Amino acid sequence: MGAAPATSTGDRETGPGESRTAPQHPRSSLVRNGVSATLWFLAPFVILAAIWAMIVEGTGVPLRRFPQVTDVAMAGAAMMADGSLWEHLGASVWRVFQGGGLAILTGVPFGLLMGANRKVATFFTPLLRFSVALAGIAWIPLATLWFRVDGAVTFIIWNAVFFSLVYNTMQGVQQIPVDFRRAAQSLGTGPLRMFPQVLFPGALPSIVTGLRVGMGYGWRGLIAAEIIAGTAGLGYSLFLAEKFFRTDVIVLMMILIGAIWLVMDRSLLAPLERRTVERWGMTKTER
Amino acid sequence: MSHLRIESLSKVYVDEYRGENVVALDDISFTIEQGEFVSILGPSGCGKTTILNIVAGFIEPSGGRILLGDKPIGGPGPDRGVVFQSFALFPWKTILGNVRFGPKMAKRSRSEQDRVAREFIELVGLTGFEDRYPHELSGGMQQRVGVARVLANDPQLMLMDEPFASVDAQTRMKLQEDLIKVWEERHPTIMLITHDIEEAVFLSDRVIVLTSHPGRLNRDMRIDLPRPRQWANLVRDTRFSEITHEIMGLIMQGSGNADAEQEQEAVGEASP
């Protein structure tokens, strides 16, 4: 039984007055590591851009087929200047937060319930598997009929994040060592308080992982939904640009879609996941 | 009137693979008095942890009756605190948060929760570690928190399931001595499960020795060693070695019989 809190069992014992702490790095080396990590992270993109510029230069492919790096930069500057870039970007990000938020509010309680009760889990599991296959853009026609265009896009994101959250929350609860629940019961925790006191915090590392994975699905779903049923947003802008042979805008949007996801993931979701896992005293490999 | 009364307790498991009933516990009866320290001792497979799980309310017995005070026990409850072999500290809570958990569940005021928690953190010698997380502490320190968490809830009975089995030998001896100190100061009623003969004799007022396959009561021994007890004094104590040797004999005998029975069974199965 891999009880999570017993991670230090095999380690050397220390008496009171002594405890083990992570080695402290001097601050300057942390900053230096951060800068160098960022440079290494950007390096492949810089090389890719250089190759792209050389190929377009060498082959002389026309703008209506593929843009030069500078065309994309200029398109970006123009869209920033007239504000349309912020409009599309804001619309997409807002929808992702809306759909993600709704998914947290609905998916986490449902996942906790499924994790806590084997009968509920057994009953819903086939339905969950079925829905995972459908999750995403297959819902767009119905969602558009029900919620109009804007609501439909939010619905697609909710749908994608929801199933990932439900599944990971359920698994997180099921992986809570039985001794945690028993300890809580013996300390007077009733069945209802077990949810906020033990099941939710115990499953949190898994919930955060589910959120991160789900938001990835959601972001892809968002772009697809905006292409099919959009009035604004990065996907819609991509779709519109195709009609006018604006390859510079198309590539700009593709870059933005990837870049914004990276920023959201690295600045928000990944740190959230890392901090939860670290604070819980678990490492990824142990789970 | 005994504090804890266990009458004709039995537990039968269904071995689904072999499709037969396995008797884990057979007709176990004993009592524990208020403030008494009793150890249940036996080889692995004697069902000693099953007894604890039933008394704690984690699993149901197949037969028999358990009374705490004058009331039969039901499911798990705050009147029976459990110290786990795995420590089972909540990793998302600080040491203070863990020890405060019981009083919090009892809906006592925040200041009262803190006062009680700090009192018991001090009792187990962990003052200064209130804001640490369990994974920052060694195994021995974590189990001190486990003891403090149970005592802070003021249970009628403290159940300890091989509490020191997963710490190293030196730490274990220190923890045993400190547990004795805590017990002498507060006199909680303790039922401790262990397979360590010396641990049982060192700590207890009484040692209940079980046989294995099925778990039956072998001997209920009163340990008449004077208190306070310390390892430094007991290692050369003749009475201490007499008692441990006697128990060792009981256990060897018990497990020897079980092995012989199993061998016989095997022979029986082999012949058509």
Coordinates of C-alpha atoms in Angstrom, one line a residue:
Chain A
M1 CA 0.0 0.0 0.0
G2 CA 1.7 3.2 -1.1
A3 CA 0.4 5.5 1.6
A4 CA 1.2 9.0 0.6
P5 CA 2.2 10.4 3.9
A6 CA 4.7 7.7 4.6
T7 CA 7.2 9.1 2.0
S8 CA 9.9 9.7 4.6
T9 CA 9.6 6.3 6.3
G10 CA 12.7 4.8 4.8
D11 CA 14.7 7.9 5.4
R12 CA 16.9 8.5 8.3
E13 CA 15.1 9.5 11.5
T14 CA 15.5 12.8 13.1
G15 CA 14.6 13.7 16.6
P16 CA 12.5 16.8 17.5
G17 CA 14.6 19.9 17.0
E18 CA 15.8 18.7 13.7
S19 CA 13.9 18.4 10.5
R20 CA 14.5 17.9 6.8
T21 CA 14.1 20.9 4.5
A22 CA 14.8 21.3 0.8
P23 CA 18.2 22.8 0.0
Q24 CA 17.9 26.5 -0.5
H25 CA 19.2 28.0 -3.7
P26 CA 20.6 31.5 -3.6
R27 CA 18.2 33.9 -5.3
S28 CA 20.6 35.0 -8.0
S29 CA 21.2 31.5 -9.3
L30 CA 17.4 31.0 -9.4
V31 CA 17.0 34.1 -11.6
R32 CA 19.9 33.0 -13.8
N33 CA 18.4 29.5 -14.1
G34 CA 15.0 31.1 -15.0
V35 CA 16.6 33.3 -17.7
S36 CA 18.5 30.4 -19.2
A37 CA 15.5 28.1 -19.1
T38 CA 13.5 30.7 -21.0
L39 CA 16.2 31.1 -23.6
W40 CA 16.4 27.4 -24.1
F41 CA 12.6 27.2 -24.3
L42 CA 12.5 29.9 -27.0
A43 CA 15.5 28.5 -29.0
P44 CA 13.6 26.0 -31.2
F45 CA 11.0 28.7 -32.1
V46 CA 13.8 31.1 -33.2
I47 CA 15.4 28.4 -35.3
L48 CA 12.0 27.5 -36.9
A49 CA 11.4 31.1 -37.8
A50 CA 14.9 31.4 -39.3
I51 CA 14.3 28.3 -41.5
W52 CA 10.9 29.6 -42.4
A53 CA 12.3 33.0 -43.5
M54 CA 15.0 31.3 -45.6
I55 CA 12.7 28.9 -47.4
V56 CA 10.2 31.7 -48.2
E57 CA 13.1 33.9 -49.4
G58 CA 14.7 31.1 -51.4
T59 CA 11.5 29.7 -53.1
G60 CA 9.8 33.0 -53.6
V61 CA 6.4 31.5 -52.7
P62 CA 3.7 34.2 -53.1
L63 CA 1.9 35.8 -50.1
R64 CA -1.4 34.2 -51.2
R65 CA 0.1 30.8 -50.5
F66 CA 2.4 31.4 -47.6
P67 CA 3.6 34.6 -45.8
Q68 CA 7.1 35.8 -45.0
V69 CA 7.9 36.3 -41.3
T70 CA 7.8 40.0 -41.7
D71 CA 4.3 39.8 -43.3
V72 CA 3.0 38.1 -40.2
A73 CA 4.7 40.6 -38.0
M74 CA 3.2 43.5 -40.0
A75 CA -0.3 41.9 -39.9
G76 CA 0.1 41.6 -36.1
A77 CA 1.1 45.2 -35.8
A78 CA -1.8 46.3 -37.9
M79 CA -4.3 44.3 -35.9
M80 CA -2.9 45.6 -32.7
A81 CA -3.2 49.1 -34.0
D82 CA -6.9 48.8 -35.0
G83 CA -7.7 46.9 -31.8
S84 CA -9.2 43.8 -33.6
L85 CA -6.4 41.6 -32.3
W86 CA -7.4 42.4 -28.7
E87 CA -11.0 41.9 -29.5
H88 CA -10.5 38.4 -30.9
L89 CA -8.0 37.4 -28.2
G90 CA -10.1 38.7 -25.4
A91 CA -13.2 36.9 -26.7
S92 CA -11.3 33.6 -26.9
V93 CA -9.7 33.8 -23.5
W94 CA -12.9 35.0 -21.8
R95 CA -14.8 32.0 -23.3
V96 CA -12.1 29.6 -22.1
F97 CA -12.3 31.0 -18.6
Q98 CA -16.1 30.9 -18.7
G99 CA -16.3 27.4 -19.9
G100 CA -13.5 26.2 -17.6
G101 CA -15.1 27.9 -14.6
L102 CA -18.4 26.3 -15.3
A103 CA -16.7 22.9 -15.7
I104 CA -15.0 23.3 -12.3
L105 CA -18.3 24.1 -10.6
T106 CA -20.1 21.1 -12.2
G107 CA -17.3 18.6 -12.8
V108 CA -15.6 18.6 -9.4
P109 CA -18.7 17.9 -7.3
F110 CA -19.8 15.2 -9.7
G111 CA -16.4 13.6 -9.7
L112 CA -16.2 13.7 -5.9
L113 CA -19.6 11.9 -5.8
M114 CA -18.5 9.3 -8.2
G115 CA -15.2 8.7 -6.4
A116 CA -17.0 8.5 -3.0
N117 CA -19.6 6.0 -4.1
R118 CA -18.8 2.9 -6.1
K119 CA -22.4 2.4 -7.1
V120 CA -22.6 5.9 -8.6
A121 CA -19.3 5.4 -10.3
T122 CA -20.3 2.0 -11.8
F123 CA -23.6 3.4 -13.0
F124 CA -22.2 6.5 -14.7
T125 CA -18.9 5.1 -16.1
P126 CA -20.4 3.7 -19.4
L127 CA -22.1 7.0 -20.0
L128 CA -18.9 8.8 -19.3
R129 CA -16.9 6.7 -21.7
F130 CA -19.5 7.2 -24.4
S131 CA -19.5 11.0 -23.8
V132 CA -15.8 11.3 -23.9
A133 CA -15.9 10.1 -27.5
L134 CA -18.4 12.7 -28.3
A135 CA -16.8 15.5 -26.3
G136 CA -16.0 18.6 -28.3
I137 CA -17.1 19.6 -31.7
A138 CA -19.7 16.9 -32.4
W139 CA -22.0 18.9 -30.0
I140 CA -21.7 22.2 -32.1
P141 CA -24.9 21.8 -34.2
L142 CA -27.1 21.0 -31.1
A143 CA -25.3 23.5 -28.9
T144 CA -25.9 26.2 -31.5
L145 CA -29.5 25.4 -31.6
W146 CA -29.8 25.6 -27.9
F147 CA -27.5 28.4 -26.8
R148 CA -27.0 30.5 -29.9
V149 CA -23.5 31.0 -31.2
D150 CA -21.8 32.5 -28.1
G151 CA -23.2 30.1 -25.7
A152 CA -22.4 27.2 -28.0
V153 CA -18.7 27.9 -27.9
T154 CA -18.7 28.2 -24.1
F155 CA -20.7 24.9 -24.0
I156 CA -18.0 23.1 -26.1
I157 CA -15.3 24.2 -23.7
W158 CA -17.3 23.2 -20.7
N159 CA -17.9 19.9 -22.3
A160 CA -14.3 19.2 -22.9
V161 CA -13.1 20.3 -19.5
F162 CA -16.0 18.7 -17.7
F163 CA -15.2 15.1 -18.6
S164 CA -11.5 15.4 -17.9
L165 CA -12.3 16.9 -14.5
V166 CA -14.9 14.3 -13.6
Y167 CA -12.6 11.5 -14.5
N168 CA -9.6 12.8 -12.8
T169 CA -11.5 13.9 -9.7
M170 CA -13.1 10.4 -9.4
Q171 CA -9.7 8.8 -9.8
G172 CA -8.2 11.2 -7.2
V173 CA -10.8 10.3 -4.7
Q174 CA -10.4 6.6 -5.3
Q175 CA -6.6 6.9 -4.8
I176 CA -6.9 8.5 -1.4
P177 CA -5.5 6.0 1.1
V178 CA -8.2 4.3 3.1
D179 CA -6.5 5.2 6.3
F180 CA -7.1 8.9 5.6
R181 CA -10.9 8.3 5.5
R182 CA -10.7 6.1 8.5
A183 CA -8.7 8.6 10.5
A184 CA -11.2 11.3 9.7
Q185 CA -14.1 9.1 10.7
S186 CA -12.4 8.2 14.0
L187 CA -11.9 11.9 14.6
G188 CA -15.6 12.5 14.2
T189 CA -16.0 13.4 10.5
G190 CA -19.5 12.6 9.3
P191 CA -20.3 11.5 5.7
L192 CA -21.1 15.0 4.5
R193 CA -18.1 16.8 6.0
M194 CA -15.9 14.1 4.5
F195 CA -16.3 15.8 1.2
P196 CA -14.8 19.2 2.0
Q197 CA -12.4 17.9 4.7
V198 CA -10.9 14.8 3.1
L199 CA -12.2 13.9 -0.3
F200 CA -11.7 17.3 -2.0
P201 CA -8.3 18.1 -0.5
G202 CA -7.1 14.5 -0.9
A203 CA -8.1 14.5 -4.6
L204 CA -6.8 18.0 -5.3
P205 CA -3.5 17.1 -7.0
S206 CA -5.5 14.9 -9.4
I207 CA -8.2 17.5 -9.9
V208 CA -5.6 20.1 -10.9
T209 CA -4.0 17.7 -13.3
G210 CA -7.5 17.0 -14.7
L211 CA -8.1 20.8 -15.1
R212 CA -4.8 21.2 -16.9
V213 CA -5.4 18.4 -19.3
G214 CA -9.1 19.4 -19.8
M215 CA -8.2 23.1 -20.5
G216 CA -5.9 21.7 -23.2
Y217 CA -8.8 19.9 -24.8
G218 CA -11.0 23.0 -24.2
W219 CA -8.6 25.3 -26.0
R220 CA -8.5 23.1 -29.1
G221 CA -12.3 22.7 -28.9
L222 CA -12.6 26.5 -28.7
I223 CA -10.7 27.1 -31.9
A224 CA -12.7 24.5 -33.7
A225 CA -16.0 25.8 -32.4
E226 CA -15.1 29.4 -33.3
I227 CA -14.2 28.3 -36.8
I228 CA -17.6 26.6 -37.2
A229 CA -19.8 28.8 -35.1
G230 CA -18.1 32.0 -34.3
T231 CA -18.7 35.7 -34.4
A232 CA -15.4 36.7 -32.8
G233 CA -12.3 35.0 -31.4
L234 CA -9.0 33.7 -32.7
G235 CA -10.7 30.7 -34.5
Y236 CA -13.2 33.0 -36.1
S237 CA -10.5 35.4 -37.2
L238 CA -8.6 32.4 -38.7
F239 CA -11.7 31.3 -40.6
L240 CA -12.4 34.8 -41.9
A241 CA -8.8 35.3 -43.1
E242 CA -9.1 32.2 -45.3
K243 CA -11.9 33.8 -47.2
F244 CA -9.7 36.8 -48.1
F245 CA -6.5 34.8 -48.8
R246 CA -4.8 36.5 -45.9
T247 CA -2.2 33.9 -45.2
D248 CA -0.4 36.4 -43.0
V249 CA -3.4 36.7 -40.7
I250 CA -3.9 32.9 -40.8
V251 CA -0.3 32.2 -39.7
L252 CA -0.5 35.0 -37.1
M253 CA -3.6 33.4 -35.6
M254 CA -2.0 29.9 -35.6
I255 CA 1.0 31.3 -33.8
L256 CA -1.2 33.2 -31.3
I257 CA -3.3 30.1 -30.6
G258 CA -0.2 28.1 -29.7
A259 CA 1.5 30.9 -27.8
I260 CA -1.5 31.9 -25.7
W261 CA -1.9 28.3 -24.7
L262 CA 1.7 28.1 -23.7
V263 CA 1.4 31.3 -21.6
M264 CA -1.7 30.1 -19.9
D265 CA -0.3 26.6 -19.2
R266 CA 3.1 27.8 -18.0
S267 CA 2.1 30.8 -16.0
L268 CA -1.2 29.5 -14.5
L269 CA -1.9 25.8 -14.8
A270 CA 1.5 24.2 -14.5
P271 CA 2.6 26.2 -11.4
L272 CA -0.8 25.5 -9.8
E273 CA -0.3 21.8 -10.4
R274 CA 3.3 21.8 -9.2
R275 CA 2.5 23.8 -6.1
T276 CA -0.4 21.5 -5.1
V277 CA 1.7 18.4 -5.7
E278 CA 4.7 19.8 -3.8
R279 CA 2.7 21.1 -0.9
W280 CA 0.9 17.7 -0.5
G281 CA 4.4 16.2 -0.2
M282 CA 3.9 14.0 -3.2
T283 CA 6.0 13.8 -6.3
K284 CA 4.5 13.0 -9.7
T285 CA 6.3 9.6 -9.9
E286 CA 4.8 8.4 -6.7
R287 CA 1.3 8.8 -7.9
Chain B
M1 CA -17.9 -2.9 35.0
S2 CA -15.1 -3.0 32.5
H3 CA -14.4 -0.1 30.3
L4 CA -14.2 -2.2 27.1
R5 CA -15.8 -5.5 27.0
I6 CA -15.3 -7.9 24.0
E7 CA -17.5 -10.9 24.1
S8 CA -17.2 -14.0 21.8
L9 CA -16.0 -11.9 18.9
S10 CA -15.6 -13.8 15.7
K11 CA -14.9 -12.9 12.1
V12 CA -15.3 -15.1 9.1
Y13 CA -14.0 -14.0 5.7
V14 CA -15.1 -15.5 2.4
D15 CA -12.1 -16.4 0.3
E16 CA -13.6 -15.8 -3.1
Y17 CA -10.8 -17.3 -5.0
R18 CA -11.0 -20.6 -3.2
G19 CA -14.7 -20.3 -2.5
E20 CA -14.5 -21.1 1.1
N21 CA -14.9 -19.5 4.5
V22 CA -11.7 -18.4 6.4
V23 CA -12.1 -18.0 10.1
A24 CA -9.9 -15.0 11.1
L25 CA -11.1 -14.7 14.6
D26 CA -12.7 -17.4 16.7
D27 CA -14.5 -16.7 20.0
I28 CA -12.3 -13.9 21.4
S29 CA -13.3 -12.5 24.7
F30 CA -11.5 -10.0 27.0
T31 CA -11.9 -6.8 28.8
I32 CA -9.9 -3.6 29.3
E33 CA -10.3 -1.5 32.4
Q34 CA -10.4 2.3 32.5
G35 CA -6.9 3.8 32.1
E36 CA -5.3 0.4 31.4
F37 CA -2.7 -0.2 28.7
V38 CA -3.3 -3.5 27.0
S39 CA -1.4 -5.0 24.0
I40 CA -2.7 -7.6 21.6
L41 CA 0.2 -9.7 20.5
G42 CA 0.5 -12.4 17.9
P43 CA 2.2 -13.6 14.8
S44 CA 1.1 -12.3 11.4
G45 CA -2.1 -13.8 10.3
C46 CA -3.6 -14.1 13.8
G47 CA -6.2 -11.5 13.1
K48 CA -4.9 -8.9 15.6
T49 CA -5.4 -6.0 13.2
T50 CA -8.9 -7.4 12.5
I51 CA -9.7 -7.0 16.2
L52 CA -8.6 -3.4 16.0
N53 CA -10.6 -2.7 12.8
I54 CA -13.7 -4.1 14.4
V55 CA -13.3 -2.2 17.7
A56 CA -12.7 1.0 15.6
G57 CA -15.8 0.3 13.7
F58 CA -14.1 0.0 10.3
I59 CA -15.3 -3.5 9.7
E60 CA -18.2 -5.5 11.0
P61 CA -17.8 -8.6 13.2
S62 CA -19.4 -11.9 12.1
G63 CA -20.5 -12.6 15.7
G64 CA -20.1 -11.4 19.2
R65 CA -20.5 -8.1 21.0
I66 CA -18.4 -5.1 22.0
L67 CA -19.3 -2.7 24.7
L68 CA -17.5 0.5 25.4
G69 CA -18.7 1.9 28.7
D70 CA -22.1 0.3 28.7
K71 CA -23.0 1.0 25.1
P72 CA -22.4 -1.3 22.2
I73 CA -20.2 0.2 19.5
G74 CA -21.4 0.9 16.0
G75 CA -19.4 2.5 13.1
P76 CA -16.3 4.6 13.6
G77 CA -16.6 7.5 16.0
P78 CA -14.6 10.0 17.9
D79 CA -14.9 8.0 21.2
R80 CA -12.4 5.6 19.7
G81 CA -9.2 7.3 18.3
V82 CA -6.9 5.4 16.0
V83 CA -3.1 5.7 15.6
F84 CA -2.2 4.1 12.3
Q85 CA 0.9 2.3 11.2
S86 CA 0.9 4.5 8.1
F87 CA 0.5 7.6 10.3
A88 CA -2.4 8.7 8.1
L89 CA -1.7 12.4 8.7
F90 CA -3.5 14.7 6.3
P91 CA -0.7 15.9 4.0
W92 CA -2.6 19.1 3.1
K93 CA -2.8 20.2 6.7
T94 CA 0.0 21.5 8.9
I95 CA 0.9 19.8 12.1
L96 CA -1.4 22.2 14.0
G97 CA -4.1 21.6 11.4
N98 CA -3.8 17.8 11.9
V99 CA -3.9 17.9 15.7
R100 CA -6.8 20.5 15.6
F101 CA -8.9 18.3 13.4
G102 CA -10.8 16.4 16.1
P103 CA -11.8 19.4 18.1
K104 CA -12.7 21.1 14.8
M105 CA -15.0 18.2 13.9
A106 CA -16.5 18.5 17.4
K107 CA -17.4 22.1 16.5
R108 CA -15.4 23.6 19.4
S109 CA -14.5 27.3 19.1
R110 CA -11.4 28.2 17.1
S111 CA -9.5 29.5 20.1
E112 CA -10.4 26.3 22.0
Q113 CA -9.2 24.2 19.0
D114 CA -5.9 26.0 19.0
R115 CA -5.4 25.8 22.8
V116 CA -6.0 22.0 22.8
A117 CA -3.9 21.3 19.8
R118 CA -0.9 23.3 21.1
E119 CA -1.2 21.5 24.5
F120 CA -0.9 18.1 22.9
I121 CA 1.7 19.1 20.4
E122 CA 3.7 20.2 23.5
L123 CA 2.9 16.9 25.2
V124 CA 4.5 14.9 22.4
G125 CA 7.5 17.3 22.2
L126 CA 6.8 18.9 18.9
T127 CA 6.5 22.6 19.9
G128 CA 7.9 24.7 17.2
F129 CA 6.7 22.4 14.4
E130 CA 3.1 23.6 14.4
D131 CA 3.4 25.2 10.9
R132 CA 5.3 22.4 9.2
Y133 CA 3.7 19.9 6.8
P134 CA 3.8 16.2 7.6
H135 CA 6.2 15.4 4.7
E136 CA 8.7 17.8 6.3
L137 CA 8.9 15.6 9.4
S138 CA 10.7 12.3 9.9
G139 CA 8.6 9.1 10.4
G140 CA 9.1 9.2 14.2
M141 CA 8.0 12.8 14.4
Q142 CA 4.9 12.1 12.2
Q143 CA 3.8 9.3 14.6
R144 CA 4.1 11.7 17.5
V145 CA 1.7 13.9 15.6
G146 CA -0.6 10.9 15.1
V147 CA -0.6 10.3 18.9
A148 CA -1.3 14.0 19.6
R149 CA -4.1 14.1 17.1
V150 CA -5.9 11.3 18.8
L151 CA -5.3 12.5 22.4
A152 CA -6.5 16.1 21.5
N153 CA -9.8 14.5 20.7
D154 CA -10.1 13.1 24.2
P155 CA -11.3 9.6 23.2
Q156 CA -12.5 7.0 25.6
L157 CA -10.2 4.5 24.0
M158 CA -7.0 4.9 22.0
L159 CA -6.4 2.2 19.4
M160 CA -2.9 1.8 18.1
D161 CA -2.2 -0.4 15.1
E162 CA 1.5 -1.4 15.1
P163 CA 2.2 2.3 15.5
F164 CA 6.0 2.0 15.6
A165 CA 6.5 -0.8 13.0
S166 CA 7.6 1.6 10.2
V167 CA 10.3 3.5 12.1
D168 CA 13.9 2.4 12.8
A169 CA 14.9 0.6 16.0
Q170 CA 16.5 3.5 17.9
T171 CA 13.6 5.9 17.1
R172 CA 11.2 3.1 18.1
M173 CA 12.7 2.8 21.6
K174 CA 12.5 6.5 22.1
L175 CA 8.9 6.6 20.9
Q176 CA 8.0 3.8 23.2
E177 CA 9.5 5.5 26.3
D178 CA 7.8 8.7 25.4
L179 CA 4.5 7.0 24.9
I180 CA 4.9 5.5 28.4
K181 CA 5.5 9.0 29.7
V182 CA 2.4 10.4 28.0
W183 CA 0.4 7.5 29.3
E184 CA 1.6 7.9 32.8
E185 CA 0.7 11.6 32.7
R186 CA -2.8 11.3 31.1
H187 CA -3.8 7.6 31.6
P188 CA -5.7 7.2 28.4
T189 CA -7.1 3.6 27.9
I190 CA -5.0 2.1 25.2
M191 CA -5.3 -1.1 23.1
L192 CA -2.2 -1.6 21.1
I193 CA -1.6 -4.1 18.4
T194 CA 1.9 -5.4 17.8
H195 CA 3.9 -8.4 16.8
D196 CA 6.9 -7.1 18.8
I197 CA 7.0 -9.1 22.1
E198 CA 9.4 -6.7 23.9
E199 CA 7.4 -3.7 22.8
A200 CA 4.2 -5.3 24.2
V201 CA 5.9 -6.3 27.5
F202 CA 7.6 -2.9 27.9
L203 CA 4.5 -0.9 27.4
S204 CA 1.6 -2.8 28.8
D205 CA -0.3 -3.6 32.0
R206 CA -1.5 -6.7 30.2
V207 CA -0.5 -8.6 27.1
I208 CA -3.1 -10.7 25.3
V209 CA -1.4 -13.4 23.2
L210 CA -3.3 -14.8 20.2
T211 CA -2.7 -17.9 18.2
S212 CA -3.0 -17.8 14.4
H213 CA -5.2 -19.6 11.8
P214 CA -7.7 -19.1 13.3
G215 CA -7.0 -16.2 15.7
R216 CA -7.9 -17.5 19.2
L217 CA -7.0 -16.2 22.6
N218 CA -4.0 -18.0 23.9
R219 CA -3.0 -16.2 27.1
D220 CA -4.0 -13.1 29.0
M221 CA -1.0 -12.1 31.0
R222 CA -0.6 -9.4 33.6
I223 CA 2.8 -7.7 33.3
D224 CA 3.9 -7.0 36.9
L225 CA 7.0 -5.0 36.0
P226 CA 7.3 -1.9 38.1
R227 CA 6.7 1.6 36.6
P228 CA 8.0 3.9 35.5
R229 CA 9.8 1.7 32.9
Q230 CA 12.9 2.6 30.9
W231 CA 14.8 0.5 28.4
A232 CA 18.1 1.2 30.1
N233 CA 16.7 -0.5 33.2
L234 CA 14.7 -3.3 31.6
V235 CA 17.3 -4.8 29.2
R236 CA 19.1 -6.4 32.1
D237 CA 16.0 -7.1 34.2
T238 CA 15.6 -10.8 34.8
R239 CA 11.8 -10.6 35.2
F240 CA 11.6 -8.8 31.8
S241 CA 13.5 -11.6 30.1
E242 CA 11.5 -14.3 31.8
I243 CA 8.2 -12.7 30.6
T244 CA 9.4 -12.2 27.1
H245 CA 10.8 -15.7 26.9
E246 CA 7.5 -17.2 28.2
I247 CA 5.6 -15.3 25.5
M248 CA 8.1 -16.3 22.9
G249 CA 7.4 -19.9 23.9
L250 CA 3.7 -19.4 23.6
I251 CA 4.0 -17.9 20.1
M252 CA 6.5 -20.5 18.8
Q253 CA 4.2 -23.2 20.1
G254 CA 1.1 -21.6 18.6
S255 CA 2.7 -21.0 15.2
G256 CA 4.3 -24.5 15.3
N257 CA 0.9 -26.1 15.6
A258 CA -0.5 -24.0 12.8
D259 CA 2.4 -25.0 10.5
A260 CA 1.9 -28.7 11.4
E261 CA -1.8 -28.4 10.6
Q262 CA -1.0 -26.8 7.3
E263 CA 1.5 -29.5 6.4
Q264 CA -1.1 -32.1 7.3
E265 CA -3.6 -30.3 5.1
A266 CA -1.1 -30.2 2.3
V267 CA -0.5 -33.9 2.6
G268 CA -4.2 -34.6 2.7
E269 CA -4.7 -32.6 -0.5
A270 CA -1.9 -34.4 -2.3
S271 CA -3.2 -37.9 -1.7
P272 CA -6.2 -38.6 -3.8

